[in-house]
Amino acid sequence: MITNRTFTMLKPDTVKNGNIGAVLEKICASGFKIIGMKLTQLTVERAEAFYAIHKEQPFFEGLVAFMTSGPIVAAVLEKENAVEDFRLLIGSTNPDEAVEGTIRKLYASSTTNNAIHGSDSDENAAIESAFYFSNEELFSS
Ligand code: IDP
Ligand code: MG
């Protein structure tokens, strides 16, 4: 199990609001190395598959509508303790509860429109990374 990688998406609100550069700056300044990145858009089918674990939740339909509403930036990041450190950097799911200075506190507007995704375990980081990238597309040192 790879333990120094995580997967992120800069969500459609971040792209629409012109915040790609600012968010990537913060990620890189926090010691994460980008080893794969693409601007892409989820279809409804792929968004439903990515968030399948939430399909019984009342917010599922709204989440899929939001995540397919425009392009996203998908990326794979490397850093020691990547998953945990990245969750600290992005902050709580609900931006109102996020710590000052976190990406969601700075750039998210609601619990659904919350600017950024971060994997919650090493296992999910690997699954989510493979959802977007082949091994040949990742530039690990
Ligand atoms: P996370 O992104 O912080 O890991 P999850 O619980 O995995 O949060 O939920 C996935 C995504 O679903 C969230 O990032 C957010 O966009 C959306 N979401 C989660 N909980 C709610 C909710 O209670 N209301 C609306 N949207 C939600
Ligand atoms: Mg999650």
PDB file of C-alpha atoms and ligand atoms in Angstrom:
ATOM      1  CA  MET A   1       0.000   0.000   0.000  1.00  0.00           C
ATOM      2  CA  ILE A   2       1.410   3.387  -1.027  1.00  0.00           C
ATOM      3  CA  THR A   3       1.241   5.715   1.994  1.00  0.00           C
ATOM      4  CA  ASN A   4       2.731   8.935   0.610  1.00  0.00           C
ATOM      5  CA  ARG A   5       0.091   9.746  -2.019  1.00  0.00           C
ATOM      6  CA  THR A   6      -3.315  11.343  -2.034  1.00  0.00           C
ATOM      7  CA  PHE A   7      -5.839  12.244  -4.708  1.00  0.00           C
ATOM      8  CA  THR A   8      -7.589  15.606  -5.093  1.00  0.00           C
ATOM      9  CA  MET A   9     -10.144  17.317  -7.281  1.00  0.00           C
ATOM     10  CA  LEU A  10     -10.422  21.086  -7.485  1.00  0.00           C
ATOM     11  CA  LYS A  11     -14.213  21.116  -7.763  1.00  0.00           C
ATOM     12  CA  PRO A  12     -16.262  23.073 -10.376  1.00  0.00           C
ATOM     13  CA  ASP A  13     -16.699  26.092  -8.056  1.00  0.00           C
ATOM     14  CA  THR A  14     -12.911  26.476  -7.724  1.00  0.00           C
ATOM     15  CA  VAL A  15     -12.465  26.354 -11.511  1.00  0.00           C
ATOM     16  CA  LYS A  16     -15.426  28.721 -12.222  1.00  0.00           C
ATOM     17  CA  ASN A  17     -14.306  31.249  -9.599  1.00  0.00           C
ATOM     18  CA  GLY A  18     -10.799  31.502 -11.038  1.00  0.00           C
ATOM     19  CA  ASN A  19      -9.170  29.924  -7.996  1.00  0.00           C
ATOM     20  CA  ILE A  20      -7.164  27.098  -9.639  1.00  0.00           C
ATOM     21  CA  GLY A  21      -3.895  29.027  -9.321  1.00  0.00           C
ATOM     22  CA  ALA A  22      -4.419  30.131  -5.728  1.00  0.00           C
ATOM     23  CA  VAL A  23      -5.377  26.636  -4.575  1.00  0.00           C
ATOM     24  CA  LEU A  24      -2.464  24.955  -6.374  1.00  0.00           C
ATOM     25  CA  GLU A  25      -0.112  27.574  -4.873  1.00  0.00           C
ATOM     26  CA  LYS A  26      -1.317  26.658  -1.394  1.00  0.00           C
ATOM     27  CA  ILE A  27      -0.999  22.919  -2.072  1.00  0.00           C
ATOM     28  CA  CYS A  28       2.572  23.266  -3.377  1.00  0.00           C
ATOM     29  CA  ALA A  29       3.575  25.699  -0.607  1.00  0.00           C
ATOM     30  CA  SER A  30       2.405  23.070   1.894  1.00  0.00           C
ATOM     31  CA  GLY A  31       4.950  20.581   0.587  1.00  0.00           C
ATOM     32  CA  PHE A  32       2.868  18.480  -1.791  1.00  0.00           C
ATOM     33  CA  LYS A  33       4.410  17.505  -5.112  1.00  0.00           C
ATOM     34  CA  ILE A  34       2.065  17.185  -8.106  1.00  0.00           C
ATOM     35  CA  ILE A  35       2.790  13.865  -9.865  1.00  0.00           C
ATOM     36  CA  GLY A  36      -0.276  13.862 -12.157  1.00  0.00           C
ATOM     37  CA  MET A  37      -2.831  16.514 -13.129  1.00  0.00           C
ATOM     38  CA  LYS A  38      -5.639  17.047 -15.647  1.00  0.00           C
ATOM     39  CA  LEU A  39      -8.487  19.466 -16.407  1.00  0.00           C
ATOM     40  CA  THR A  40     -11.509  17.310 -17.144  1.00  0.00           C
ATOM     41  CA  GLN A  41     -15.281  17.087 -16.628  1.00  0.00           C
ATOM     42  CA  LEU A  42     -17.213  14.281 -14.963  1.00  0.00           C
ATOM     43  CA  THR A  43     -20.226  12.747 -16.696  1.00  0.00           C
ATOM     44  CA  VAL A  44     -23.243  11.989 -14.491  1.00  0.00           C
ATOM     45  CA  GLU A  45     -22.379   8.275 -14.679  1.00  0.00           C
ATOM     46  CA  ARG A  46     -18.786   8.814 -13.561  1.00  0.00           C
ATOM     47  CA  ALA A  47     -19.763  11.239 -10.787  1.00  0.00           C
ATOM     48  CA  GLU A  48     -22.297   8.691  -9.482  1.00  0.00           C
ATOM     49  CA  ALA A  49     -19.588   6.020  -9.558  1.00  0.00           C
ATOM     50  CA  PHE A  50     -17.004   8.213  -7.822  1.00  0.00           C
ATOM     51  CA  TYR A  51     -19.447   9.081  -5.019  1.00  0.00           C
ATOM     52  CA  ALA A  52     -21.235   5.672  -4.960  1.00  0.00           C
ATOM     53  CA  ILE A  53     -20.654   5.382  -1.208  1.00  0.00           C
ATOM     54  CA  HIS A  54     -23.009   8.366  -0.719  1.00  0.00           C
ATOM     55  CA  LYS A  55     -25.803   7.176  -3.032  1.00  0.00           C
ATOM     56  CA  GLU A  56     -28.356   6.754  -0.235  1.00  0.00           C
ATOM     57  CA  GLN A  57     -27.659  10.235   1.167  1.00  0.00           C
ATOM     58  CA  PRO A  58     -30.214  13.034   0.715  1.00  0.00           C
ATOM     59  CA  PHE A  59     -27.488  15.269  -0.752  1.00  0.00           C
ATOM     60  CA  PHE A  60     -26.418  12.729  -3.419  1.00  0.00           C
ATOM     61  CA  GLU A  61     -28.407  14.180  -6.353  1.00  0.00           C
ATOM     62  CA  GLY A  62     -27.241  17.719  -5.581  1.00  0.00           C
ATOM     63  CA  LEU A  63     -23.665  16.529  -5.221  1.00  0.00           C
ATOM     64  CA  VAL A  64     -23.732  14.817  -8.628  1.00  0.00           C
ATOM     65  CA  ALA A  65     -25.387  17.880 -10.238  1.00  0.00           C
ATOM     66  CA  PHE A  66     -22.702  20.136  -8.759  1.00  0.00           C
ATOM     67  CA  MET A  67     -19.765  17.872  -9.627  1.00  0.00           C
ATOM     68  CA  THR A  68     -20.906  17.612 -13.274  1.00  0.00           C
ATOM     69  CA  SER A  69     -21.667  21.349 -13.623  1.00  0.00           C
ATOM     70  CA  GLY A  70     -18.277  22.247 -15.083  1.00  0.00           C
ATOM     71  CA  PRO A  71     -14.649  21.218 -15.400  1.00  0.00           C
ATOM     72  CA  ILE A  72     -12.598  20.044 -12.449  1.00  0.00           C
ATOM     73  CA  VAL A  73      -8.858  19.655 -11.928  1.00  0.00           C
ATOM     74  CA  ALA A  74      -7.941  16.101 -10.896  1.00  0.00           C
ATOM     75  CA  ALA A  75      -4.488  15.581  -9.414  1.00  0.00           C
ATOM     76  CA  VAL A  76      -2.333  13.057  -7.591  1.00  0.00           C
ATOM     77  CA  LEU A  77      -0.078  14.466  -4.882  1.00  0.00           C
ATOM     78  CA  GLU A  78       2.942  13.113  -3.044  1.00  0.00           C
ATOM     79  CA  LYS A  79       4.148  13.997   0.441  1.00  0.00           C
ATOM     80  CA  GLU A  80       5.008  12.039   3.554  1.00  0.00           C
ATOM     81  CA  ASN A  81       1.743  11.356   5.429  1.00  0.00           C
ATOM     82  CA  ALA A  82      -0.115  12.705   2.367  1.00  0.00           C
ATOM     83  CA  VAL A  83      -3.706  11.646   3.130  1.00  0.00           C
ATOM     84  CA  GLU A  84      -3.833  12.986   6.674  1.00  0.00           C
ATOM     85  CA  ASP A  85      -1.837  16.166   5.980  1.00  0.00           C
ATOM     86  CA  PHE A  86      -3.992  16.991   2.964  1.00  0.00           C
ATOM     87  CA  ARG A  87      -7.231  16.566   4.924  1.00  0.00           C
ATOM     88  CA  LEU A  88      -5.841  19.065   7.454  1.00  0.00           C
ATOM     89  CA  LEU A  89      -4.954  21.474   4.630  1.00  0.00           C
ATOM     90  CA  ILE A  90      -8.436  21.358   3.063  1.00  0.00           C
ATOM     91  CA  GLY A  91     -10.427  21.591   6.308  1.00  0.00           C
ATOM     92  CA  SER A  92     -13.888  20.362   7.347  1.00  0.00           C
ATOM     93  CA  THR A  93     -16.529  19.329   4.792  1.00  0.00           C
ATOM     94  CA  ASN A  94     -18.720  22.233   5.950  1.00  0.00           C
ATOM     95  CA  PRO A  95     -16.687  25.422   5.351  1.00  0.00           C
ATOM     96  CA  ASP A  96     -18.391  27.131   8.301  1.00  0.00           C
ATOM     97  CA  GLU A  97     -16.676  24.557  10.536  1.00  0.00           C
ATOM     98  CA  ALA A  98     -13.314  24.655   8.737  1.00  0.00           C
ATOM     99  CA  VAL A  99     -10.247  26.047  10.509  1.00  0.00           C
ATOM    100  CA  GLU A 100      -9.010  29.515   9.444  1.00  0.00           C
ATOM    101  CA  GLY A 101      -6.522  29.344   6.596  1.00  0.00           C
ATOM    102  CA  THR A 102      -7.727  25.983   5.265  1.00  0.00           C
ATOM    103  CA  ILE A 103      -8.653  25.758   1.576  1.00  0.00           C
ATOM    104  CA  ARG A 104     -12.335  25.201   2.295  1.00  0.00           C
ATOM    105  CA  LYS A 105     -12.433  28.109   4.757  1.00  0.00           C
ATOM    106  CA  LEU A 106     -10.850  30.350   2.127  1.00  0.00           C
ATOM    107  CA  TYR A 107     -12.614  29.197  -1.045  1.00  0.00           C
ATOM    108  CA  ALA A 108     -15.745  27.112  -0.288  1.00  0.00           C
ATOM    109  CA  SER A 109     -19.241  28.615  -0.147  1.00  0.00           C
ATOM    110  CA  SER A 110     -21.304  25.702   1.236  1.00  0.00           C
ATOM    111  CA  THR A 111     -21.122  22.048   2.290  1.00  0.00           C
ATOM    112  CA  THR A 112     -21.815  20.879  -1.275  1.00  0.00           C
ATOM    113  CA  ASN A 113     -19.908  23.654  -3.069  1.00  0.00           C
ATOM    114  CA  ASN A 114     -16.850  23.064  -0.955  1.00  0.00           C
ATOM    115  CA  ALA A 115     -14.032  23.800  -3.389  1.00  0.00           C
ATOM    116  CA  ILE A 116     -11.928  20.661  -3.133  1.00  0.00           C
ATOM    117  CA  HIS A 117     -11.833  16.902  -2.598  1.00  0.00           C
ATOM    118  CA  GLY A 118      -9.232  14.966  -0.617  1.00  0.00           C
ATOM    119  CA  SER A 119      -9.023  11.181  -0.209  1.00  0.00           C
ATOM    120  CA  ASP A 120      -9.859   9.886   3.272  1.00  0.00           C
ATOM    121  CA  SER A 121      -7.526   6.819   3.336  1.00  0.00           C
ATOM    122  CA  ASP A 122      -4.522   5.364   1.531  1.00  0.00           C
ATOM    123  CA  GLU A 123      -6.778   2.710   0.029  1.00  0.00           C
ATOM    124  CA  ASN A 124      -9.227   5.280  -1.353  1.00  0.00           C
ATOM    125  CA  ALA A 125      -6.357   7.462  -2.590  1.00  0.00           C
ATOM    126  CA  ALA A 126      -5.215   4.541  -4.766  1.00  0.00           C
ATOM    127  CA  ILE A 127      -8.756   3.773  -5.995  1.00  0.00           C
ATOM    128  CA  GLU A 128      -9.527   7.439  -6.756  1.00  0.00           C
ATOM    129  CA  SER A 129      -6.179   8.023  -8.450  1.00  0.00           C
ATOM    130  CA  ALA A 130      -6.851   5.017 -10.723  1.00  0.00           C
ATOM    131  CA  PHE A 131     -10.282   6.530 -11.543  1.00  0.00           C
ATOM    132  CA  TYR A 132      -8.436   9.268 -13.498  1.00  0.00           C
ATOM    133  CA  PHE A 133      -4.832   8.218 -14.119  1.00  0.00           C
ATOM    134  CA  SER A 134      -2.941   5.188 -15.421  1.00  0.00           C
ATOM    135  CA  ASN A 135       0.413   4.436 -13.766  1.00  0.00           C
ATOM    136  CA  GLU A 136       2.159   5.729 -16.927  1.00  0.00           C
ATOM    137  CA  GLU A 137       0.552   9.155 -16.391  1.00  0.00           C
ATOM    138  CA  LEU A 138       2.060   9.585 -12.912  1.00  0.00           C
ATOM    139  CA  PHE A 139       5.535  11.143 -12.580  1.00  0.00           C
ATOM    140  CA  SER A 140       6.716   9.851  -9.231  1.00  0.00           C
ATOM    141  CA  SER A 141      10.378  10.463  -8.413  1.00  0.00           C
TER     142      SER A 141
HETATM  143  P1  IDP B   1     -15.422  15.059   2.377  1.00  0.00           P
HETATM  144  O1  IDP B   1     -15.393  15.590   0.952  1.00  0.00           O
HETATM  145  O2  IDP B   1     -15.020  16.088   3.391  1.00  0.00           O
HETATM  146  O3  IDP B   1     -14.655  13.753   2.513  1.00  0.00           O
HETATM  147  P2  IDP B   1     -17.837  13.425   2.423  1.00  0.00           P
HETATM  148  O4  IDP B   1     -18.631  13.149   3.645  1.00  0.00           O
HETATM  149  O5  IDP B   1     -16.997  12.316   1.863  1.00  0.00           O
HETATM  150  O6  IDP B   1     -16.947  14.736   2.706  1.00  0.00           O
HETATM  151  O7  IDP B   1     -18.868  13.919   1.310  1.00  0.00           O
HETATM  152  C1  IDP B   1     -18.478  14.035  -0.052  1.00  0.00           C
HETATM  153  C2  IDP B   1     -18.985  15.350  -0.579  1.00  0.00           C
HETATM  154  O8  IDP B   1     -20.410  15.355  -0.552  1.00  0.00           O
HETATM  155  C3  IDP B   1     -18.576  16.575   0.232  1.00  0.00           C
HETATM  156  O9  IDP B   1     -17.275  17.048  -0.067  1.00  0.00           O
HETATM  157  C4  IDP B   1     -19.648  17.569  -0.146  1.00  0.00           C
HETATM  158  O10 IDP B   1     -19.394  18.141  -1.436  1.00  0.00           O
HETATM  159  C5  IDP B   1     -20.880  16.668  -0.227  1.00  0.00           C
HETATM  160  N1  IDP B   1     -21.611  16.595   1.054  1.00  0.00           N
HETATM  161  C6  IDP B   1     -21.278  15.864   2.142  1.00  0.00           C
HETATM  162  N2  IDP B   1     -22.134  16.028   3.157  1.00  0.00           N
HETATM  163  C7  IDP B   1     -23.052  16.883   2.712  1.00  0.00           C
HETATM  164  C8  IDP B   1     -24.233  17.446   3.327  1.00  0.00           C
HETATM  165  O11 IDP B   1     -24.586  17.184   4.482  1.00  0.00           O
HETATM  166  N3  IDP B   1     -24.936  18.327   2.553  1.00  0.00           N
HETATM  167  C9  IDP B   1     -24.564  18.627   1.270  1.00  0.00           C
HETATM  168  N4  IDP B   1     -23.478  18.107   0.654  1.00  0.00           N
HETATM  169  C10 IDP B   1     -22.723  17.247   1.363  1.00  0.00           C
HETATM  170 MG    MG B   2     -14.972  11.929   1.632  1.00  0.00          MG
END
